[in-house]
mmCIF file of C-alpha atoms and ligand atoms in Angstrom:
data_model
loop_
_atom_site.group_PDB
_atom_site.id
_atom_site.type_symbol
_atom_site.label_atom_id
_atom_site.label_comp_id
_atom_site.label_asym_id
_atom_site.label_seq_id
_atom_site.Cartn_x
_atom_site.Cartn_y
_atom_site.Cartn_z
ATOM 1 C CA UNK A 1144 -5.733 -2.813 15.058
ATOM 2 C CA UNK A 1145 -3.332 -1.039 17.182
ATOM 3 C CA UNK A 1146 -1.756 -1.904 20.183
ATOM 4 C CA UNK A 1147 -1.022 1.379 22.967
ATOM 5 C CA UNK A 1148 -0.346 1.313 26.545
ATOM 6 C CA UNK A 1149 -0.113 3.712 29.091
ATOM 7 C CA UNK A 1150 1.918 3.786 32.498
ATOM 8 C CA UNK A 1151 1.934 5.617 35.323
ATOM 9 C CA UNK A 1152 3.887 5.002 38.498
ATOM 10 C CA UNK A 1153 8.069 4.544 39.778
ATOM 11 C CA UNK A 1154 10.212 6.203 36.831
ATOM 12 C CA UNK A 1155 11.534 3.346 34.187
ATOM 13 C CA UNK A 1156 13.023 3.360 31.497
ATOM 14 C CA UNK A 1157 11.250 3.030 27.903
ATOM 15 C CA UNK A 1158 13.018 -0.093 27.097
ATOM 16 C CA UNK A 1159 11.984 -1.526 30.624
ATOM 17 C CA UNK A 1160 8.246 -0.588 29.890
ATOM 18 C CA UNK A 1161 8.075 -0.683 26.047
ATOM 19 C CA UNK A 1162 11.107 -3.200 24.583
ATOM 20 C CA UNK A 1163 11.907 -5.924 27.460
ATOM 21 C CA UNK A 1164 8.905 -8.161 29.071
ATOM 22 C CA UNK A 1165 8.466 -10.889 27.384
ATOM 23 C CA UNK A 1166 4.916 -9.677 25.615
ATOM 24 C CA UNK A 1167 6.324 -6.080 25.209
ATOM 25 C CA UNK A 1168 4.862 -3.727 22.872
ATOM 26 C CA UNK A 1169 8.067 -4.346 20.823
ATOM 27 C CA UNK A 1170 6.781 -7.779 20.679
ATOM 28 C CA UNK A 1171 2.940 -6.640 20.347
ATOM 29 C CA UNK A 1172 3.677 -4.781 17.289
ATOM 30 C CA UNK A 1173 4.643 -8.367 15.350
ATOM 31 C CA UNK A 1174 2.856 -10.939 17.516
ATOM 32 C CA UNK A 1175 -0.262 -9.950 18.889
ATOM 33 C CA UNK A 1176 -2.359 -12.024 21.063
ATOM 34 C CA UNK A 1177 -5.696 -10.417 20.392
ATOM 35 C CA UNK A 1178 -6.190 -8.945 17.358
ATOM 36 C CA UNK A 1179 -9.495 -8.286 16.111
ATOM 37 C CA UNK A 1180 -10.884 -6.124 13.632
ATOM 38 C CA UNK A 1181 -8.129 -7.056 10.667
ATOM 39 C CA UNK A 1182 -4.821 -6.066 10.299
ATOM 40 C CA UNK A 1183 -2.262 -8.540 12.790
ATOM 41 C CA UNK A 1184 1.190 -6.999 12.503
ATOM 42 C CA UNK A 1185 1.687 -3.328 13.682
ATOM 43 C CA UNK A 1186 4.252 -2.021 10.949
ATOM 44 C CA UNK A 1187 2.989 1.053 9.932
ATOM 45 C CA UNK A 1188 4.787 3.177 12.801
ATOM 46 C CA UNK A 1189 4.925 3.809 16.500
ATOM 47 C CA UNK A 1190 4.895 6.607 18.948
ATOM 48 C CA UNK A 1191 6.527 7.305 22.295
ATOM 49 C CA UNK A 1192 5.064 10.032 24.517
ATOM 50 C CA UNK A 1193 6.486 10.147 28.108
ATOM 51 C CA UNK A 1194 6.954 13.183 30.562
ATOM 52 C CA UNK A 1195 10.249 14.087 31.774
ATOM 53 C CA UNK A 1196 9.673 15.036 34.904
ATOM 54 C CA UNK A 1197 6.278 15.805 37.075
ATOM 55 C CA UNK A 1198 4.766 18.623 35.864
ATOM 56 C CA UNK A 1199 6.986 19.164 32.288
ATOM 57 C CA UNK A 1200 5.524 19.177 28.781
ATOM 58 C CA UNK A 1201 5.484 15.395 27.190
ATOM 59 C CA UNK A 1202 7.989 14.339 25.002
ATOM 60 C CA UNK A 1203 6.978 12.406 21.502
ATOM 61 C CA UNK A 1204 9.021 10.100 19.337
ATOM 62 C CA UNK A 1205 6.995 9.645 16.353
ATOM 63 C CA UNK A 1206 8.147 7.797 13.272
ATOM 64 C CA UNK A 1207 6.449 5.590 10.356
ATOM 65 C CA UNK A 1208 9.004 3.075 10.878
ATOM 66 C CA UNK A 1209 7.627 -0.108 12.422
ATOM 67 C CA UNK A 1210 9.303 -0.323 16.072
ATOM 68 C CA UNK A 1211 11.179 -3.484 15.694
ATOM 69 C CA UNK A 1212 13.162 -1.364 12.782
ATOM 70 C CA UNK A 1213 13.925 1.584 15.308
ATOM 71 C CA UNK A 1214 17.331 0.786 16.376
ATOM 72 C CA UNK A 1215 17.938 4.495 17.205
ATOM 73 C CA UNK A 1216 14.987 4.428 19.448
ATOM 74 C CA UNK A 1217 16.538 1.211 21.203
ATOM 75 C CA UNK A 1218 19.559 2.688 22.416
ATOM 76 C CA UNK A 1219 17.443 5.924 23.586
ATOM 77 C CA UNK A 1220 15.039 3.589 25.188
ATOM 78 C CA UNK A 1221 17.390 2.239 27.970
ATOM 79 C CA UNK A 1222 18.689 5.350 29.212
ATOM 80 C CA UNK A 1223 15.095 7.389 29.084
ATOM 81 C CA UNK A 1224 13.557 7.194 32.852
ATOM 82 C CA UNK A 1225 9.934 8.345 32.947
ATOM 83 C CA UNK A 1226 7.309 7.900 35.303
ATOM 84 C CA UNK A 1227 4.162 8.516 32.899
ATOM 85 C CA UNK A 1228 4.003 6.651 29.433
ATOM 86 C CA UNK A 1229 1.892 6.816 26.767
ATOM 87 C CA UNK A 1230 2.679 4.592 23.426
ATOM 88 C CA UNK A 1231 1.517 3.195 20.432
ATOM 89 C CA UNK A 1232 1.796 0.647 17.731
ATOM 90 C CA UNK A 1233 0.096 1.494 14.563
ATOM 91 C CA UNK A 1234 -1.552 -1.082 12.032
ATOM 92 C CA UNK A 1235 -2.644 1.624 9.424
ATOM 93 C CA UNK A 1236 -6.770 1.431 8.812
ATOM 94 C CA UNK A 1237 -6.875 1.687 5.035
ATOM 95 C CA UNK A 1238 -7.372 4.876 3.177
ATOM 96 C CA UNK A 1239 -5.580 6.911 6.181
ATOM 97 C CA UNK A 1240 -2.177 8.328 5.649
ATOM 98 C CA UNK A 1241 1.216 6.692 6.144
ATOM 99 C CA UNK A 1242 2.916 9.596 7.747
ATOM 100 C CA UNK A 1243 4.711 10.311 11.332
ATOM 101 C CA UNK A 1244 2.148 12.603 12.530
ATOM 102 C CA UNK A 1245 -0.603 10.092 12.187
ATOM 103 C CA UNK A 1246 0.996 8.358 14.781
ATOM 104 C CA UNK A 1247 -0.144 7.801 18.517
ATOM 105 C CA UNK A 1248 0.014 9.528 20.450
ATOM 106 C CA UNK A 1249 -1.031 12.763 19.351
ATOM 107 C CA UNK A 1250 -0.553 16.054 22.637
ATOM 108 C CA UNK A 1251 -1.539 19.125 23.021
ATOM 109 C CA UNK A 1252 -1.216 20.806 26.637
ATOM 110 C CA UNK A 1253 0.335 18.894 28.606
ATOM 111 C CA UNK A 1254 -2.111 15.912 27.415
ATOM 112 C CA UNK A 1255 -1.495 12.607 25.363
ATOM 113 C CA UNK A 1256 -3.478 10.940 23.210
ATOM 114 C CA UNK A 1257 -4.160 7.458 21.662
ATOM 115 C CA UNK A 1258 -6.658 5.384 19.493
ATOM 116 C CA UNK A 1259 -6.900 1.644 18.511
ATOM 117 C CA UNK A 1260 -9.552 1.511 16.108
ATOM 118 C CA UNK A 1261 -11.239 3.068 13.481
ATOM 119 C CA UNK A 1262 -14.420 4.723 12.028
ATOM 120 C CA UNK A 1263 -16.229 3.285 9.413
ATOM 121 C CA UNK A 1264 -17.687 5.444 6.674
ATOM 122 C CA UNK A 1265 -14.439 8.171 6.777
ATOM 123 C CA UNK A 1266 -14.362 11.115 6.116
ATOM 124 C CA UNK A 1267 -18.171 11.479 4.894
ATOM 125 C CA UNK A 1268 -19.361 9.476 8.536
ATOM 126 C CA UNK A 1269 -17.607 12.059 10.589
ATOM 127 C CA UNK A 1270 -18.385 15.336 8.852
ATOM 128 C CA UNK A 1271 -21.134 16.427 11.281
ATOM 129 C CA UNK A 1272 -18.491 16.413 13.937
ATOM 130 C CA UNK A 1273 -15.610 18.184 11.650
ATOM 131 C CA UNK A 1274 -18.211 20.840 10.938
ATOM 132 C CA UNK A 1275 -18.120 21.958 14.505
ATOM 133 C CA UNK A 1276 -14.606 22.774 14.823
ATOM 134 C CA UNK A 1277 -13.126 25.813 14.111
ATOM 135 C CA UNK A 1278 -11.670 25.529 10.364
ATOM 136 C CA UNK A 1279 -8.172 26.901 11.574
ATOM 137 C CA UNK A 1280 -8.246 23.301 13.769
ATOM 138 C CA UNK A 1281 -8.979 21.951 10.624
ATOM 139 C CA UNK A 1282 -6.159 22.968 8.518
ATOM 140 C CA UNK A 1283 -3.116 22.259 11.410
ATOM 141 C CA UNK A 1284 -4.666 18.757 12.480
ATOM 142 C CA UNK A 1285 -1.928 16.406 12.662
ATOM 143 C CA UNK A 1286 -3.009 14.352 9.852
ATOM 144 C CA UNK A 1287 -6.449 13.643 7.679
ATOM 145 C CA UNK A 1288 -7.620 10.724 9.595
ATOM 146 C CA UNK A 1289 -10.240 9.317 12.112
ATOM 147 C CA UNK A 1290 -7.679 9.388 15.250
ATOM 148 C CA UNK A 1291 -6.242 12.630 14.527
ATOM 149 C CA UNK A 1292 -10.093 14.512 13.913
ATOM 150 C CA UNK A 1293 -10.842 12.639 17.152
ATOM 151 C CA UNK A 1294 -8.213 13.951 19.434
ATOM 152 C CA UNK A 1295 -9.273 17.399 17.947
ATOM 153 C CA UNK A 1296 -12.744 16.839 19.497
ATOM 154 C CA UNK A 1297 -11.439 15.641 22.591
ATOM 155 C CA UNK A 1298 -8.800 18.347 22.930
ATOM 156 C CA UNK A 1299 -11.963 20.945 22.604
ATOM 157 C CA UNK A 1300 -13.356 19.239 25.121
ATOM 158 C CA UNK A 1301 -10.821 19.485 27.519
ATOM 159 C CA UNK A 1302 -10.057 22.889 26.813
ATOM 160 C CA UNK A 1303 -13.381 24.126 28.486
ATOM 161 C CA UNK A 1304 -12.568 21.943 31.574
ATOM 162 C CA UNK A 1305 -14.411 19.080 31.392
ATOM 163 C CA UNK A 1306 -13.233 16.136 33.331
ATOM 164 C CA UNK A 1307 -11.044 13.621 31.627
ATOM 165 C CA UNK A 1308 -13.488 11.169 32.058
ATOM 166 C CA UNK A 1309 -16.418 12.857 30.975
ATOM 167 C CA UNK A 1310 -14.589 14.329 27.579
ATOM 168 C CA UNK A 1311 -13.753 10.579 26.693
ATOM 169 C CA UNK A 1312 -17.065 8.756 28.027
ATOM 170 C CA UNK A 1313 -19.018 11.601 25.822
ATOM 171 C CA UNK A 1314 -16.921 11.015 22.732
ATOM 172 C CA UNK A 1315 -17.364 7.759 22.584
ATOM 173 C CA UNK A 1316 -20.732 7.426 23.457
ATOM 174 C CA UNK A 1317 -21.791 10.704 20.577
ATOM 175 C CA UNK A 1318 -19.352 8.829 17.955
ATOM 176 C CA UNK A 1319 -20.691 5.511 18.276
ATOM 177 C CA UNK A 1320 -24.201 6.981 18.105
ATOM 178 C CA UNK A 1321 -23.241 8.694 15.196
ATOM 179 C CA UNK A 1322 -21.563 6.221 13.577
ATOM 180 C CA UNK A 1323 -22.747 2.700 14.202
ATOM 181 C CA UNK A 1324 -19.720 0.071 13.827
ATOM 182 C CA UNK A 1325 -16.719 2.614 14.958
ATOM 183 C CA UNK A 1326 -14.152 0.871 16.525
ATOM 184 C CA UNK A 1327 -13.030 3.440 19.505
ATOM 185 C CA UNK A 1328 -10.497 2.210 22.386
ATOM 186 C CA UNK A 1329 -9.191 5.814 23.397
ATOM 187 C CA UNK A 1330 -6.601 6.480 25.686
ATOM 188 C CA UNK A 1331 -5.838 9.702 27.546
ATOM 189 C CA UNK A 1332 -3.531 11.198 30.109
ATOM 190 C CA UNK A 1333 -2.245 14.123 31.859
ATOM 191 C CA UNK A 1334 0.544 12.170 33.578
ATOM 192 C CA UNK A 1335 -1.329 11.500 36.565
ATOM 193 C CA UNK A 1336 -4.526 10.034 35.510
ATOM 194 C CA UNK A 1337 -5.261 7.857 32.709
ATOM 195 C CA UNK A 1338 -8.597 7.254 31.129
ATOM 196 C CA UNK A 1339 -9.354 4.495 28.500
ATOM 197 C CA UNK A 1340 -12.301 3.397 27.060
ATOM 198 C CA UNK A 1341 -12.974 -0.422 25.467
ATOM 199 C CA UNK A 1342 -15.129 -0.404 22.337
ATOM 200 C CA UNK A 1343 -14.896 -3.308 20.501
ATOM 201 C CA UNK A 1344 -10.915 -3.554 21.300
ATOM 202 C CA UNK A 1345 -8.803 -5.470 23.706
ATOM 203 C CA UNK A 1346 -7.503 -3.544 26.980
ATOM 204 C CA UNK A 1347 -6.212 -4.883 30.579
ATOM 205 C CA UNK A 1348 -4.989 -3.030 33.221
ATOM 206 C CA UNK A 1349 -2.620 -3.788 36.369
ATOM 207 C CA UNK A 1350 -2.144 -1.763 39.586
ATOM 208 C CA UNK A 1351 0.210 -2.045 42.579
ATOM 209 C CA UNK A 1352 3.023 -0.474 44.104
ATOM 210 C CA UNK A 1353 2.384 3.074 43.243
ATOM 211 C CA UNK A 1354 2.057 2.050 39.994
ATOM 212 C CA UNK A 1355 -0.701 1.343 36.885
ATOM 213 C CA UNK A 1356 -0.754 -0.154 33.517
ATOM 214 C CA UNK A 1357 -3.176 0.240 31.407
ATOM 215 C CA UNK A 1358 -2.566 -1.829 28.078
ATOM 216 C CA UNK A 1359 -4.593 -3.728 24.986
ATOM 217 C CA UNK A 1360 -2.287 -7.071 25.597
ATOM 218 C CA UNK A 1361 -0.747 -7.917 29.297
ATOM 219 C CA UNK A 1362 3.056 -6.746 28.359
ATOM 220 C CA UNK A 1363 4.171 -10.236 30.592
ATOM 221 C CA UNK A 1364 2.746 -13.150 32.759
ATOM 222 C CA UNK A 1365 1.879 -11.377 36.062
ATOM 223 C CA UNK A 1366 -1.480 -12.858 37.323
ATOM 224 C CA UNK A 1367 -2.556 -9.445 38.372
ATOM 225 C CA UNK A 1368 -3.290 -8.263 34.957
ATOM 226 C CA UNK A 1369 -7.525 -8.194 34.711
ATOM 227 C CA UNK A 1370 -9.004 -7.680 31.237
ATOM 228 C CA UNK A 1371 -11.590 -4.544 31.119
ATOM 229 C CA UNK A 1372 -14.866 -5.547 29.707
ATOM 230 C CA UNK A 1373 -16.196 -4.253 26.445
ATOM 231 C CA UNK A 1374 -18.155 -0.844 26.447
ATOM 232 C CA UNK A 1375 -16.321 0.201 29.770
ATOM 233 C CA UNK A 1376 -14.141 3.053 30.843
ATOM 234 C CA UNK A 1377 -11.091 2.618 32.742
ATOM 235 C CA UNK A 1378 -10.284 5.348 34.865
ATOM 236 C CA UNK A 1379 -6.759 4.841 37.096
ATOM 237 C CA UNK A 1380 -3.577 6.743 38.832
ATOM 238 C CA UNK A 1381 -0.887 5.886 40.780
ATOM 239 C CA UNK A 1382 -3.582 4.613 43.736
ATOM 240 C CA UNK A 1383 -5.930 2.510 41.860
ATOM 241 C CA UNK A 1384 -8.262 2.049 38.704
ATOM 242 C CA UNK A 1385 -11.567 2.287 38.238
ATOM 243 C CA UNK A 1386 -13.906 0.140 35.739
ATOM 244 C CA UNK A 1387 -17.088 1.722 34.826
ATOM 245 C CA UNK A 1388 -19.761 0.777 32.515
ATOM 246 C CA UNK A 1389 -19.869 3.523 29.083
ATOM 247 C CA UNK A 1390 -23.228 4.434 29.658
ATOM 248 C CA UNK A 1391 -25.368 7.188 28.434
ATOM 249 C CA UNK A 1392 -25.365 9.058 32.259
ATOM 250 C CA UNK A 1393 -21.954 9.983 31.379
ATOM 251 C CA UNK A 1394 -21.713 13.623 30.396
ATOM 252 C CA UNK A 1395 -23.627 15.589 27.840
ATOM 253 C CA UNK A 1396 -22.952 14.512 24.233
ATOM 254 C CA UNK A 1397 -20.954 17.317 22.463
HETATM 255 N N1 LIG B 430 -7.529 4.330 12.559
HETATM 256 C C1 LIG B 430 -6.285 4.539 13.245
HETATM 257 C C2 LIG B 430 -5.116 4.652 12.287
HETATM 258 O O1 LIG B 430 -5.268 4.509 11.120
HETATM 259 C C3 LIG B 430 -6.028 3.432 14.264
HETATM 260 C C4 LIG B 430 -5.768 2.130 13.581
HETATM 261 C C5 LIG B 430 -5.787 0.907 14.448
HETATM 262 O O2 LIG B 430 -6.208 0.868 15.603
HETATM 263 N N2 LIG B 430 -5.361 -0.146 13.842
HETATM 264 O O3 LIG B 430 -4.021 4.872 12.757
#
């Protein structure tokens, strides 16, 4: 299992989000609370994706080494300010690749992308879906592997317009159908909305103060932390979140 997280809200730095409370990410990645699904320590790589400003393109760090390892990324951490956060620690599934660019989160326009979990049967399970795509998507996906063919669904998706609710809620939902026993805790934003599904997977979320976490582990002690049930979506922005059931009225399977 993974761990990701996403925040939006007051600009902080990456270390004050990702390195410092006392169950960080950093701390996540070697120690986590809630691991199910095999794998306990995140050392195959991480992935920072955070937006400089409102509006501007995201901004990736992406790198096989595990995060604790990243002292580089430390010292960039505490003087990088962002108010919208996306990142991930990655606990390879076996048979995927061990490279940088199978790391979370994976972006395309202006959106970033993350999964904790993993599909059972890969690749033969999800060649119905890979079918579908246009082969040039095929041949300049990030990596061969489950998250990256994923984000390539999603990303068609919401490329026609589709809410960012409704492109996650139906991807889940057509995957799981697809492929019973796929392990799919997404993870989307745009920088001003986050969307996040549980499916099988750990995930809590925290709001207050212009601000929203969205995370598989609580990153510290604060009693307002609320775990999402299993089989829900999470929709949330600065203002609030949202917990809905993943149910079969959301959107039209792709
Ligand atoms: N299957 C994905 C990968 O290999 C996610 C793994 C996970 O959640 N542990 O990166």
């Amino acid at each position: 299992m993974c761990r990701h997280l996403a925040y939006l809200g007051p600009p902080r730095s990456l270390a004050e989000l990702l390195l410092r409370p006392p169950h960080s990410l950093l701390r996540q990645s070697w120690a986590p609370r809630d691991s199910r699904g095999g794998g306990v320590v995140n050392a195959d790589g991480f992935g920072v994706g955070w937006y400089p400003a409102p509006g501007a393109a995201p901004v990736r760090h992406r790198t096989t080494s595990p995060i604790w390892t990243d002292v580089g990324f430390a010292e960039m951490a505490s003087v990088t300010r962002s108010g919208a956060v996306l990142a991930s620690v990655r606990s390879a599934t076996v048979g995927m690749p061990l490279v940088a660019t199978a790391c979370a989160p994976f972006s395309d326009d202006g959106w970033l992308f993350a999964h904790n979990g993993a599909i059972r049967g890969w690749p033969d399970s999800m060649a119905r879906f890979a079918e579908q795509l246009p082969v040039t998507d095929l041949l300049t996906m990030d990596a061969p592997m489950d998250s990256a063919l994923l984000w390539l669904l999603l990303r068609r998706e919401l490329r026609k317009g589709t809410e960012l609710g409704d492109a996650v809620a139906s991807l889940v939902l057509t995957v799981a159908e697809e492929v019973p026993g796929a392990r799919l805790n997404l993870l989307l934003t745009d920088g001003e909305v986050v969307v996040a599904t549980t499916w099988t997977h750990s995930l809590w979320w925290r709001s207050g103060e212009d601000a929203v976490a969205v995370s598989s582990e609580p990153w510290d002690d604060d009693p307002a932390w609320l775990p999402v049930p299993d089989h829900h979506l999470v929709l949330a922005d600065r203002s609030g979140v949202e917990v809905h059931p993943l149910a079969p009225r959301w959107g039209v399977p792709i």
